[in-house]
PDB file of C-alpha atoms in Angstrom:
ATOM      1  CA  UNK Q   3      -3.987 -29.116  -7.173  1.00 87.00           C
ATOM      2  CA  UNK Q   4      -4.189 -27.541 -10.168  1.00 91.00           C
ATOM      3  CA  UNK Q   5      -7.719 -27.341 -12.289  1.00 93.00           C
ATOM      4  CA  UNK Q   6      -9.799 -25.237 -14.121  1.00 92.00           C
ATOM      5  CA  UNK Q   7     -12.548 -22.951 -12.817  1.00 89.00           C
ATOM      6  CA  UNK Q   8     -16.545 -22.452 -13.219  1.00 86.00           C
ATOM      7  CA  UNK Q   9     -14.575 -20.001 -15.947  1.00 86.00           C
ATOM      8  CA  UNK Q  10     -12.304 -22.008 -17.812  1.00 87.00           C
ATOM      9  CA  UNK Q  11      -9.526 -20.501 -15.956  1.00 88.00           C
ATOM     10  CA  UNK Q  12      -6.390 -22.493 -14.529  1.00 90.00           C
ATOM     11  CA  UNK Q  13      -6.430 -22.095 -10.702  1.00 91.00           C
ATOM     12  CA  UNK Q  14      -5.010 -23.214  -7.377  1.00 92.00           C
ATOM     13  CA  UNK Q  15      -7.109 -25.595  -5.224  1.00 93.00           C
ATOM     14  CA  UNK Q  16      -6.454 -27.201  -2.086  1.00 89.00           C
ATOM     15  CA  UNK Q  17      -5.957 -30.942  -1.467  1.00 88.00           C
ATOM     16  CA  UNK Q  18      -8.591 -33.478  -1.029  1.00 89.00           C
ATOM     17  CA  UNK Q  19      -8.716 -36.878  -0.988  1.00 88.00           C
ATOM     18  CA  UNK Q  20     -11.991 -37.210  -2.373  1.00 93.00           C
ATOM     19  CA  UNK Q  21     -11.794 -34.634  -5.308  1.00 95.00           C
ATOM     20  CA  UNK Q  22     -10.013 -35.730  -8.377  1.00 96.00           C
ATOM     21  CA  UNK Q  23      -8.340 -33.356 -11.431  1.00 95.00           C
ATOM     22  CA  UNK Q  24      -8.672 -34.945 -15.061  1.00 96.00           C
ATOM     23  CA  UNK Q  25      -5.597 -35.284 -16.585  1.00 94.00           C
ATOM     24  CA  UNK Q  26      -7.601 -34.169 -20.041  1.00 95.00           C
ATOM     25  CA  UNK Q  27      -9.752 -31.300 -19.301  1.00 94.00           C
ATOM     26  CA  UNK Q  28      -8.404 -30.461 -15.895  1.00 94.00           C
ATOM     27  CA  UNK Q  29     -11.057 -30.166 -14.108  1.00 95.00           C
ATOM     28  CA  UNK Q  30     -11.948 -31.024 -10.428  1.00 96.00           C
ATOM     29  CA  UNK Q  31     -14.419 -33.943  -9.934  1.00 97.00           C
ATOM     30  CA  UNK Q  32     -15.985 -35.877  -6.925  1.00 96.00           C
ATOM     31  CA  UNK Q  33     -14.236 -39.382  -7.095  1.00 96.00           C
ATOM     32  CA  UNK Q  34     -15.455 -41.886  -4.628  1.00 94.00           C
ATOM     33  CA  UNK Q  35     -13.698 -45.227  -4.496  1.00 94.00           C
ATOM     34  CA  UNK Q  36     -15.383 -48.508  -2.997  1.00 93.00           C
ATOM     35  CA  UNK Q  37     -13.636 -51.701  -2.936  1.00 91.00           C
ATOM     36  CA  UNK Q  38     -15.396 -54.707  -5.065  1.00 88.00           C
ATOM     37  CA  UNK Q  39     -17.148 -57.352  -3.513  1.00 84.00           C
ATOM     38  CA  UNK Q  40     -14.633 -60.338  -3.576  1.00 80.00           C
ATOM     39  CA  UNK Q  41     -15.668 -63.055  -6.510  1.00 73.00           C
ATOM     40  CA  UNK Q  42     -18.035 -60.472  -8.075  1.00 75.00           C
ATOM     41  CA  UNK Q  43     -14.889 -58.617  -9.624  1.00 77.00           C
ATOM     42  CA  UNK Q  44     -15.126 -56.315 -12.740  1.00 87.00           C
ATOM     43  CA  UNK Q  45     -13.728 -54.172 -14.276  1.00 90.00           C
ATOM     44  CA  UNK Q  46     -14.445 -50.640 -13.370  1.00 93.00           C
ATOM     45  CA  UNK Q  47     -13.382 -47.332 -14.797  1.00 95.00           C
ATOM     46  CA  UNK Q  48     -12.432 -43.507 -13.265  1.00 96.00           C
ATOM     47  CA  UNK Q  49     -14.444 -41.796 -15.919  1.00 97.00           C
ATOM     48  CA  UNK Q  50     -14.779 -38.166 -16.048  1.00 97.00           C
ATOM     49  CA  UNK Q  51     -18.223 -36.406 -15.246  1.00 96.00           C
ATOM     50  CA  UNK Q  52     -17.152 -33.222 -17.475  1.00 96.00           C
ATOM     51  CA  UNK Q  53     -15.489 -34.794 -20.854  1.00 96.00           C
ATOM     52  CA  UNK Q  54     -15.610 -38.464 -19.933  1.00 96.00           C
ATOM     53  CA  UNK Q  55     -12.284 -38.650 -20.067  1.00 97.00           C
ATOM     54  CA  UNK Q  56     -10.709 -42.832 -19.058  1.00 96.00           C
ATOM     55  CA  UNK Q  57      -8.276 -41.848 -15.700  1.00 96.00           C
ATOM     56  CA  UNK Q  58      -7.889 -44.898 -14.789  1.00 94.00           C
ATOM     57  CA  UNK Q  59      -9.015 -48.140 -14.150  1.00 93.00           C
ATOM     58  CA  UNK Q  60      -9.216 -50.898 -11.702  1.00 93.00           C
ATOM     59  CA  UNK Q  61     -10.571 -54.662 -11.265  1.00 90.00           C
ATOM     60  CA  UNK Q  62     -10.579 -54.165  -7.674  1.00 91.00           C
ATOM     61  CA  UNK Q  63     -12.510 -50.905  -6.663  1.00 92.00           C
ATOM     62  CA  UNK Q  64     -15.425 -49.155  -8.306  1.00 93.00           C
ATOM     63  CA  UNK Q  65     -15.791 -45.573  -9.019  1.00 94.00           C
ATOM     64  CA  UNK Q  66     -18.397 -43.238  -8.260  1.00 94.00           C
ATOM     65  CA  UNK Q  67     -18.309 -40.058  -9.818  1.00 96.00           C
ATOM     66  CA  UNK Q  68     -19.369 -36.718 -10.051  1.00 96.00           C
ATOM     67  CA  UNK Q  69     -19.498 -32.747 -10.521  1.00 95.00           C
ATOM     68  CA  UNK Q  70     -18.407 -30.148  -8.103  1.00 95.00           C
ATOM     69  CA  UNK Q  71     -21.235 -26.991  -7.739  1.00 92.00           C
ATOM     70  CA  UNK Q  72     -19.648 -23.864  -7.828  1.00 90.00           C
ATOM     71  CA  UNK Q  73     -20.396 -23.250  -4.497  1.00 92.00           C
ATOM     72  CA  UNK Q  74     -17.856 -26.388  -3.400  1.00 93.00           C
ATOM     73  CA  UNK Q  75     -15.059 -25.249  -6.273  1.00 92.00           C
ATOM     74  CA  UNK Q  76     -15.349 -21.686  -4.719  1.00 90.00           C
ATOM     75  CA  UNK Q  77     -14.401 -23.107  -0.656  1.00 91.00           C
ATOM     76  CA  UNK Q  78     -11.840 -25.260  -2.550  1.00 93.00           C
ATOM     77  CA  UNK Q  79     -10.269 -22.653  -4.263  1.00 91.00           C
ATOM     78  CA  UNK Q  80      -6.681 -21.272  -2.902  1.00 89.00           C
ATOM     79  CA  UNK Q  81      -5.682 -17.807  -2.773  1.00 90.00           C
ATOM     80  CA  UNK Q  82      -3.120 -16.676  -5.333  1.00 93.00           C
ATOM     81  CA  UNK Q  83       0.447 -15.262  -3.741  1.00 95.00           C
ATOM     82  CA  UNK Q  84      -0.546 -11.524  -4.668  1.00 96.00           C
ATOM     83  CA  UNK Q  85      -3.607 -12.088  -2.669  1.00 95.00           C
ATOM     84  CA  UNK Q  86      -1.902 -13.352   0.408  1.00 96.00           C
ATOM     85  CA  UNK Q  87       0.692 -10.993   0.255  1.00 97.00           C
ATOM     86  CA  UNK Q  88      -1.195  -7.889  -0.217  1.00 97.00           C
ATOM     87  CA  UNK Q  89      -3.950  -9.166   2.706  1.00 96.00           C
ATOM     88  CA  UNK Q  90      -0.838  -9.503   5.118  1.00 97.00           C
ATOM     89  CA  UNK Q  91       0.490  -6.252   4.277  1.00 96.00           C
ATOM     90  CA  UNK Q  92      -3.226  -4.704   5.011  1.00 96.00           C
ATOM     91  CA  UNK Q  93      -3.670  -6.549   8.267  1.00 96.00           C
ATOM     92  CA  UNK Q  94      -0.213  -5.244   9.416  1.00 94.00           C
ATOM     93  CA  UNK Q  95      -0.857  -1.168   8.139  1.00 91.00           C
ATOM     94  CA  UNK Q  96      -3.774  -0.895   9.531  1.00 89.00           C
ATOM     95  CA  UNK Q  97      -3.023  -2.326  13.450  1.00 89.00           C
ATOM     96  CA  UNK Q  98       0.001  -0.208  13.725  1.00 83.00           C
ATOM     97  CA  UNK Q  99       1.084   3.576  13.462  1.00 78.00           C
ATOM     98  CA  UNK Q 100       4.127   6.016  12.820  1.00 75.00           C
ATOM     99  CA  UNK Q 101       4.308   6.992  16.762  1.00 66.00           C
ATOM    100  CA  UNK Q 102       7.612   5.962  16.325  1.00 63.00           C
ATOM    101  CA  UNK Q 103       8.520   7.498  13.465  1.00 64.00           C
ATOM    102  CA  UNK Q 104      11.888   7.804  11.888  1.00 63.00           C
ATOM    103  CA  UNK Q 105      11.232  10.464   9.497  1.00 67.00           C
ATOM    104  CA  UNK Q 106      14.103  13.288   9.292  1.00 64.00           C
ATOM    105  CA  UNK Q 107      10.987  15.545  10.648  1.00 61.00           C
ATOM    106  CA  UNK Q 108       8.432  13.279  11.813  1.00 59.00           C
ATOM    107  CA  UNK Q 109       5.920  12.213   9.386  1.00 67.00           C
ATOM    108  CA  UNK Q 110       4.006  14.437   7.181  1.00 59.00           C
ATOM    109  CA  UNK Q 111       0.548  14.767   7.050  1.00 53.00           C
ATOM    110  CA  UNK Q 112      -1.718  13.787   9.936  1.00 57.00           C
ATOM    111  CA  UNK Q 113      -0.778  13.048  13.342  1.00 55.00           C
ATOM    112  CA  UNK Q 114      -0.405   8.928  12.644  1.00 60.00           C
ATOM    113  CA  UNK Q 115       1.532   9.601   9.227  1.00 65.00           C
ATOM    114  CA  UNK Q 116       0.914   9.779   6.221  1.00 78.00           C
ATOM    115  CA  UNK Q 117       2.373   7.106   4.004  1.00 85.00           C
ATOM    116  CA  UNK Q 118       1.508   8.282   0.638  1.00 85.00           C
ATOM    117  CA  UNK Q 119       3.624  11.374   0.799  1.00 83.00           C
ATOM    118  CA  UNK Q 120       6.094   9.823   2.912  1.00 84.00           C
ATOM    119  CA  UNK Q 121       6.476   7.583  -1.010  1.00 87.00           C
ATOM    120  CA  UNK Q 122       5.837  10.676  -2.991  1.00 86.00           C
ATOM    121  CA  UNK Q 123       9.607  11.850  -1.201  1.00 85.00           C
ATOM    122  CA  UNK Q 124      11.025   8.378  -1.912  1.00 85.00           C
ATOM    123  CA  UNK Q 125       9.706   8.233  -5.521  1.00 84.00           C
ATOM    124  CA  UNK Q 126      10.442  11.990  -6.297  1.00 85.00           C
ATOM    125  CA  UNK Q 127      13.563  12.764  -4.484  1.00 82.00           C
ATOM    126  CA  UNK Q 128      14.221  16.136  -6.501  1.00 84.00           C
ATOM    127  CA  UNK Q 129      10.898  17.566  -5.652  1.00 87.00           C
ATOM    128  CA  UNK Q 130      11.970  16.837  -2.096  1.00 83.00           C
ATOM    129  CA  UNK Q 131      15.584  17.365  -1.004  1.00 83.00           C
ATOM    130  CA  UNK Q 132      14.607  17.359   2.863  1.00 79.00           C
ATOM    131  CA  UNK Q 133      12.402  14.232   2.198  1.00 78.00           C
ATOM    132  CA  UNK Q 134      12.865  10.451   3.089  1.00 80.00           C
ATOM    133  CA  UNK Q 135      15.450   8.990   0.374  1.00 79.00           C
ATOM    134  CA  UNK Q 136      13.843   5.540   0.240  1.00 83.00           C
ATOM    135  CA  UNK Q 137      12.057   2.421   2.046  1.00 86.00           C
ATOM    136  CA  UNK Q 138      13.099   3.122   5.724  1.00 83.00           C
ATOM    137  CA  UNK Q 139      10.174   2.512   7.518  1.00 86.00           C
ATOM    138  CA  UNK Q 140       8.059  -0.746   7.616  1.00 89.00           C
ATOM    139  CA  UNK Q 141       4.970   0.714   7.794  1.00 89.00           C
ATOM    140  CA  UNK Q 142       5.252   2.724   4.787  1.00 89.00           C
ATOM    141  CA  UNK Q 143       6.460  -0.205   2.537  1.00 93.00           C
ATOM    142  CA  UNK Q 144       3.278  -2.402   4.095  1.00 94.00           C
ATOM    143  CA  UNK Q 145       0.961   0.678   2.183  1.00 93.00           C
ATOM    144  CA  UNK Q 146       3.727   0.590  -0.656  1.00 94.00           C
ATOM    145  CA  UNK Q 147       3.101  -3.068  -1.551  1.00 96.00           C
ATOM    146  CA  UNK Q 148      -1.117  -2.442  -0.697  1.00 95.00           C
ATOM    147  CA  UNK Q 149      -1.085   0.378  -3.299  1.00 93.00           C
ATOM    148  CA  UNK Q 150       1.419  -0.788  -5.821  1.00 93.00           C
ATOM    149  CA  UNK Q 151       1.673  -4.033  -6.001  1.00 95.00           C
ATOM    150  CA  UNK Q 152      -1.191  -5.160  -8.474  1.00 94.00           C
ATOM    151  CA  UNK Q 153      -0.347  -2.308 -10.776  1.00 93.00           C
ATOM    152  CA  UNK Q 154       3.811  -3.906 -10.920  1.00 92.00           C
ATOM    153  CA  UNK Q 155       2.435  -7.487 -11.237  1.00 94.00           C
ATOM    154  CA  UNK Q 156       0.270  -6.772 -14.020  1.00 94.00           C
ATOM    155  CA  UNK Q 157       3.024  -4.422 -16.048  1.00 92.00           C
ATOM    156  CA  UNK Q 158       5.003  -7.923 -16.260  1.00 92.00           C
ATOM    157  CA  UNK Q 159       2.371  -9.620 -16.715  1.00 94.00           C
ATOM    158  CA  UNK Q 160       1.361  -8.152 -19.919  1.00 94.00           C
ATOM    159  CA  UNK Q 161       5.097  -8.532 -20.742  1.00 91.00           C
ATOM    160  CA  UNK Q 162       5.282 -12.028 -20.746  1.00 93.00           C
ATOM    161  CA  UNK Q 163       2.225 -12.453 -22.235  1.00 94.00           C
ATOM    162  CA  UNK Q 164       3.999 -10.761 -25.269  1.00 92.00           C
ATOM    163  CA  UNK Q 165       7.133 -12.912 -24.848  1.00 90.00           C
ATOM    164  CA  UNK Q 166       7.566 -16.115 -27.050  1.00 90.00           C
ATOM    165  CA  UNK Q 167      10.542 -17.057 -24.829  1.00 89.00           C
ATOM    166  CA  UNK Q 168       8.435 -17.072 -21.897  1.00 92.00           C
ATOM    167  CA  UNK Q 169       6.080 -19.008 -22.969  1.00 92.00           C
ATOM    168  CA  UNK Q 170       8.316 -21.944 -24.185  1.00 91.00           C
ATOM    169  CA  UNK Q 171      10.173 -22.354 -20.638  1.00 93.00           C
ATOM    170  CA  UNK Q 172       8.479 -24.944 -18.537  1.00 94.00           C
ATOM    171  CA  UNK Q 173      10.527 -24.844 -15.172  1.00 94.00           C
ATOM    172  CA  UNK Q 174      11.010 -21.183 -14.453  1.00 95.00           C
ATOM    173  CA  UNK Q 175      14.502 -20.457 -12.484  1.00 94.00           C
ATOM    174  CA  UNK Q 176      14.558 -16.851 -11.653  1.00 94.00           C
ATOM    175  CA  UNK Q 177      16.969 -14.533 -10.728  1.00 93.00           C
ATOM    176  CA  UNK Q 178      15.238 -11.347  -9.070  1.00 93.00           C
ATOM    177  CA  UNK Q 179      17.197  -8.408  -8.362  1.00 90.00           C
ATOM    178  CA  UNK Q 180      15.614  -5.543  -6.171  1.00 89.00           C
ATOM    179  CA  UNK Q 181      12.750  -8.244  -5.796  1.00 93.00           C
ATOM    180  CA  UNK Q 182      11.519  -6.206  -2.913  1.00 93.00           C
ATOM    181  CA  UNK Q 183       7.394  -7.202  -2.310  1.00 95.00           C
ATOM    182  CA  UNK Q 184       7.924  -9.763  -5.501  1.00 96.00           C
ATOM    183  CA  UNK Q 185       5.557  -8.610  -7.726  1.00 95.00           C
ATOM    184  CA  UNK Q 186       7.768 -10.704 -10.827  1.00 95.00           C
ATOM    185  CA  UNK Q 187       6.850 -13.623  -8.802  1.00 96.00           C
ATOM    186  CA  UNK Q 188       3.256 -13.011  -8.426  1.00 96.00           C
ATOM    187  CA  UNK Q 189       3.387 -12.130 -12.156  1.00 96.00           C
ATOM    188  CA  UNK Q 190       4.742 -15.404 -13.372  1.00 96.00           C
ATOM    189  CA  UNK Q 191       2.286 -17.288 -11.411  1.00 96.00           C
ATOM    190  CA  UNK Q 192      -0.517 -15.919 -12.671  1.00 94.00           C
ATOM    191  CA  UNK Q 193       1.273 -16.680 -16.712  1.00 95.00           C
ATOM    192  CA  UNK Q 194       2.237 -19.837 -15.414  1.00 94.00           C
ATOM    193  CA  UNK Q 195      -2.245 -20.540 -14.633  1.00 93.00           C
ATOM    194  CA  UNK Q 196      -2.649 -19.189 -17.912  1.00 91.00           C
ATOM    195  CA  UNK Q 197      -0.854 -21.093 -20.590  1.00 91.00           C
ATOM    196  CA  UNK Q 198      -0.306 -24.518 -18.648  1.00 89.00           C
ATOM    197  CA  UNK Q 199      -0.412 -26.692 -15.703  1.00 87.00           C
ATOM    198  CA  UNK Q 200       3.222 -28.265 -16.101  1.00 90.00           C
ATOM    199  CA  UNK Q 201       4.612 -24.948 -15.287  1.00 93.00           C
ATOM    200  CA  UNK Q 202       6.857 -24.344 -12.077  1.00 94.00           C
ATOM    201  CA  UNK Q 203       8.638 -21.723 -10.634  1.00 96.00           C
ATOM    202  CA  UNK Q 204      11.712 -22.018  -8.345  1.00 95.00           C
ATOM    203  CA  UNK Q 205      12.739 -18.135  -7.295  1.00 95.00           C
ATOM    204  CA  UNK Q 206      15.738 -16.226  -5.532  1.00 95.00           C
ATOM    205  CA  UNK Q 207      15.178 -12.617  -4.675  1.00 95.00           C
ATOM    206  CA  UNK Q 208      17.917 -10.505  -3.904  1.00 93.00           C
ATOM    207  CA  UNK Q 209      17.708  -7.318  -1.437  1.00 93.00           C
ATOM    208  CA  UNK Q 210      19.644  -5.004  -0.238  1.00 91.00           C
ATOM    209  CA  UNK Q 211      16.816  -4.055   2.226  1.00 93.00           C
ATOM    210  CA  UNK Q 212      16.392  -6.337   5.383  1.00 94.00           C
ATOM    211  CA  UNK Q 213      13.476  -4.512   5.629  1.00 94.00           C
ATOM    212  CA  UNK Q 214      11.055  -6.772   3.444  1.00 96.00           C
ATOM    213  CA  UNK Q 215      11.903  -9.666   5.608  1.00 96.00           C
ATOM    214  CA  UNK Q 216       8.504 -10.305   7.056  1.00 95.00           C
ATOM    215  CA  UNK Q 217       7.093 -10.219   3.729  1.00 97.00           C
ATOM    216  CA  UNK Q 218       9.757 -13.013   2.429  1.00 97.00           C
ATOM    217  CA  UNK Q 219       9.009 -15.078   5.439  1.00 96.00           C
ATOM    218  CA  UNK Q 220       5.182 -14.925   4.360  1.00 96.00           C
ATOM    219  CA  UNK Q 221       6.183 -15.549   0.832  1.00 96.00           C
ATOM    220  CA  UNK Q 222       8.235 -18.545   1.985  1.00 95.00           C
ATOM    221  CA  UNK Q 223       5.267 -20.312   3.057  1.00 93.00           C
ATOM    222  CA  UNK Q 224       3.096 -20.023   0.356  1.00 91.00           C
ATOM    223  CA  UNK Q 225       4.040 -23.487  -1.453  1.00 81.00           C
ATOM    224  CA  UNK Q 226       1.576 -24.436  -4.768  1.00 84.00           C
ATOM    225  CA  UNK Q 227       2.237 -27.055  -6.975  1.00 87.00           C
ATOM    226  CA  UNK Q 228       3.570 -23.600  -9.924  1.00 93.00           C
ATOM    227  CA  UNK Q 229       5.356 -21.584  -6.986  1.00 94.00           C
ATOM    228  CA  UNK Q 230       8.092 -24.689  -5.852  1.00 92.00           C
ATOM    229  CA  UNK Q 231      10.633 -22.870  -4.455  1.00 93.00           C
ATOM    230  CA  UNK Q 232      11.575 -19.262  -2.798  1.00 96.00           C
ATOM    231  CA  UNK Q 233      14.963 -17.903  -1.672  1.00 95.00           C
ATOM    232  CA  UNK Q 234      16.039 -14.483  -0.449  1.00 96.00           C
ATOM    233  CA  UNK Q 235      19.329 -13.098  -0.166  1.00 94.00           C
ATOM    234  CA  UNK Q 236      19.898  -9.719   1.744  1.00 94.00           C
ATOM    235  CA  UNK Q 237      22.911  -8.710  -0.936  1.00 90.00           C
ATOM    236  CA  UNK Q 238      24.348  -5.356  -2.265  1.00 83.00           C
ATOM    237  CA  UNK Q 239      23.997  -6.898  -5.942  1.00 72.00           C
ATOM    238  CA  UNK Q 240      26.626  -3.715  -6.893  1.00 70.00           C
ATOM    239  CA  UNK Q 241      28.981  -5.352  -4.951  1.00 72.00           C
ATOM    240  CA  UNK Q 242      28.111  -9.242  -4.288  1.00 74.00           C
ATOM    241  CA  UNK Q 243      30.083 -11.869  -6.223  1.00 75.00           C
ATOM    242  CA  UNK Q 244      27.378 -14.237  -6.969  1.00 73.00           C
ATOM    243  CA  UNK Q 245      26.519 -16.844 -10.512  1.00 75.00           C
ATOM    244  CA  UNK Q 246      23.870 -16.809 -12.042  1.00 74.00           C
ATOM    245  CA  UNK Q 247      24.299 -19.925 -14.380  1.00 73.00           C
ATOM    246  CA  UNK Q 248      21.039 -21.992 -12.800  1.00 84.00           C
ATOM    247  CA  UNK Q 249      18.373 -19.085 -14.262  1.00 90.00           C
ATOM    248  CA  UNK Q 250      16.987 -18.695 -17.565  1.00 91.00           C
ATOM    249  CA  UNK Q 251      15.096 -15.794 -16.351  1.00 91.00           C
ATOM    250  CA  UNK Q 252      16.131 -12.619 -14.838  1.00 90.00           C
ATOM    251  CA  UNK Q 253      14.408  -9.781 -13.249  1.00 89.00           C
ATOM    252  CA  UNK Q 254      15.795  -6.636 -12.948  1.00 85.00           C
ATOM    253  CA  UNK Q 255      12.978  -4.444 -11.105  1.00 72.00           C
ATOM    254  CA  UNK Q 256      13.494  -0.636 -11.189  1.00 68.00           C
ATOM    255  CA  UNK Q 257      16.858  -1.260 -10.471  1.00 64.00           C
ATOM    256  CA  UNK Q 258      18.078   1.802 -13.186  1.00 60.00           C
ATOM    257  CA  UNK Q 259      15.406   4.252 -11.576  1.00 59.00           C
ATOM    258  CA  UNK Q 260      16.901   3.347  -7.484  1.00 56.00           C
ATOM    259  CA  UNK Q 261      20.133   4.399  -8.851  1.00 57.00           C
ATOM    260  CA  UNK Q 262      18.991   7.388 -10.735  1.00 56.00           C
ATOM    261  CA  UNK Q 263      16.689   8.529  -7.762  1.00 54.00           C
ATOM    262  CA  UNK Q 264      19.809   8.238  -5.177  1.00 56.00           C
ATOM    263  CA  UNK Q 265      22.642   9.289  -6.779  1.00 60.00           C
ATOM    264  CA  UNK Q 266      24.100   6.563  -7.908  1.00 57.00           C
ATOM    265  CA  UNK Q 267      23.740   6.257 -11.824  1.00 53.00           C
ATOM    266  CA  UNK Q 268      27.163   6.108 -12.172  1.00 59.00           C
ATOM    267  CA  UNK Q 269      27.269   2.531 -10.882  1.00 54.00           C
ATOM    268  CA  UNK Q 270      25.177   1.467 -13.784  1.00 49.00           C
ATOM    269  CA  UNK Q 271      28.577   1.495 -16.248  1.00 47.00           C
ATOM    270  CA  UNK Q 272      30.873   0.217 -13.278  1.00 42.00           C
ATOM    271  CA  UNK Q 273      29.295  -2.230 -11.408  1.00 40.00           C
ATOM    272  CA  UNK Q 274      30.078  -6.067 -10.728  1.00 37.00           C
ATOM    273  CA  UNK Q 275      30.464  -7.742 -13.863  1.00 36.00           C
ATOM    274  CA  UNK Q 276      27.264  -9.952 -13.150  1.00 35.00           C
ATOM    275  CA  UNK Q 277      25.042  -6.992 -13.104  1.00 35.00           C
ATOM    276  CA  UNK Q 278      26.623  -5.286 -15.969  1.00 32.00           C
ATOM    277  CA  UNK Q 279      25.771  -8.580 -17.931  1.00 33.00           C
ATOM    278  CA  UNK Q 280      22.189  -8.595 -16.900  1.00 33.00           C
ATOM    279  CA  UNK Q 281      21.678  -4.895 -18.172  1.00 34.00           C
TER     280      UNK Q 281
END
């Protein structure tokens, strides 16, 4: 369900059967229903508690209404995707190591690995010609998305906030190339809360790195009434003949600086026709 906050803010909530959303203020309210004593019928209205709002009616049941404390809007309340995703990403770090480590000399730093400059190499790649060339290891993207993530989502965040186009599309088909940890998605949810509850999102991410599997699988069950649908594609978007006729938005995320970083810029002028039309 979708409803406003303590805060005025749109949010996620979870089902109930008891707790209603006003279809003019959006908020969440206790609705009770009774059925009516038979020959003692009238007419009996689903009233809002917040702006009193008619949502319905009925000759046959009475209502009985009333306000959620914060307290019961706060247990109610769903977790948003970058939330979920980041928490899974922690849980996993932090109960495994780099004892196994696939680094061209073992991983830097202390003896379980040191994740931070193992991304330093990735991100930096002249500063470090020995160093890993890019998101090899599991563990290391798990800290990526726990460290980065938040600051991604909110750069396109406060792009679309800034976009009149954005803001006029109600059902939200994306195209997401390099989508790795989705932080485009988690983006567009959040704009989606903010300017209206009608919004959806239907989303395919493509990869060339199986490597964020797990994290798609977790993404792929988060289901809201904004996030619809999710689709990834494990695809060398260079080289994959694929349309792109069913989105009217497209994400291209640091796709220029991946091929800068390994060597590849050249690729950027002769690529696939479908990416050359998306830059």
């Amino acid at each position: 369900m979708l409803a406003y906050d303590e805060n005025n803010v749109l949010c996620e909530y979870e089902e109930n059967s008891s707790i209603a959303v006003c279809s003019n203020c959006h908020k969440l309210y206790h609705r009770t229903v009774s059925e009516q004593i038979p020959g003692l019928r009238e007419h009996e209205y689903d009233n809002c508690p917040y702006c009193g709002y008619e949502n319905g009616s009925s000759m046959s049941y009475d209502y009985s209404n009333s306000k959620l404390t914060k307290k019961e809007l706060k247990r109610l309340k769903k977790k948003s995707l970058l939330d979920v995703v980041v928490n899974y990403c922690h849980r996993q770090y932090i109960t495994t190591t780099c004892d196994d480590c696939d680094h061209n000399s073992a991983c830097p730093g202390t003896p379980c690995g040191n994740c931070k400059q193992c991304l330093e190499e990735v991100h930096y790649p002249s500063r470090y010609p020995l160093g890993r060339k890019d998101y090899e290891c599991e563990r290391m993207m798990h800290f990526y998305v726990c460290d980065y993530t938040a600051k991604y989502a909110s750069e396109m965040l406060y792009l679309m906030r800034k976009s009149d186009a954005m803001m006029e599309i109600e059902k939200y088909h994306v195209l997401s190339i390099g989508c790795g940890a989705c932080p485009d998605l988690m983006a567009l949810e959040r704009f989606c809360h903010e300017t209206s509850p009608s919004k959806t999102i239907s989303y395919l991410g493509i990869d060339i790195n199986k490597r964020w599997k797990s994290i798609h699988e977790k993404i792929d069950t988060y289901k809201k009434s904004t996030v619809k649908k999710t689709r990834f594609k494990y695809w060398d978007a260079v080289t994959k003949d694929f349309t792109i006729s069913d989105a009217n938005v497209v994400v291209l995320q640091y796709i220029i600086s991946h091929f800068y970083n390994t060597g590849q810029s050249n690729k950027l002028m002769h690529s696939s026709k479908n990416l050359w039309i998306l830059l």
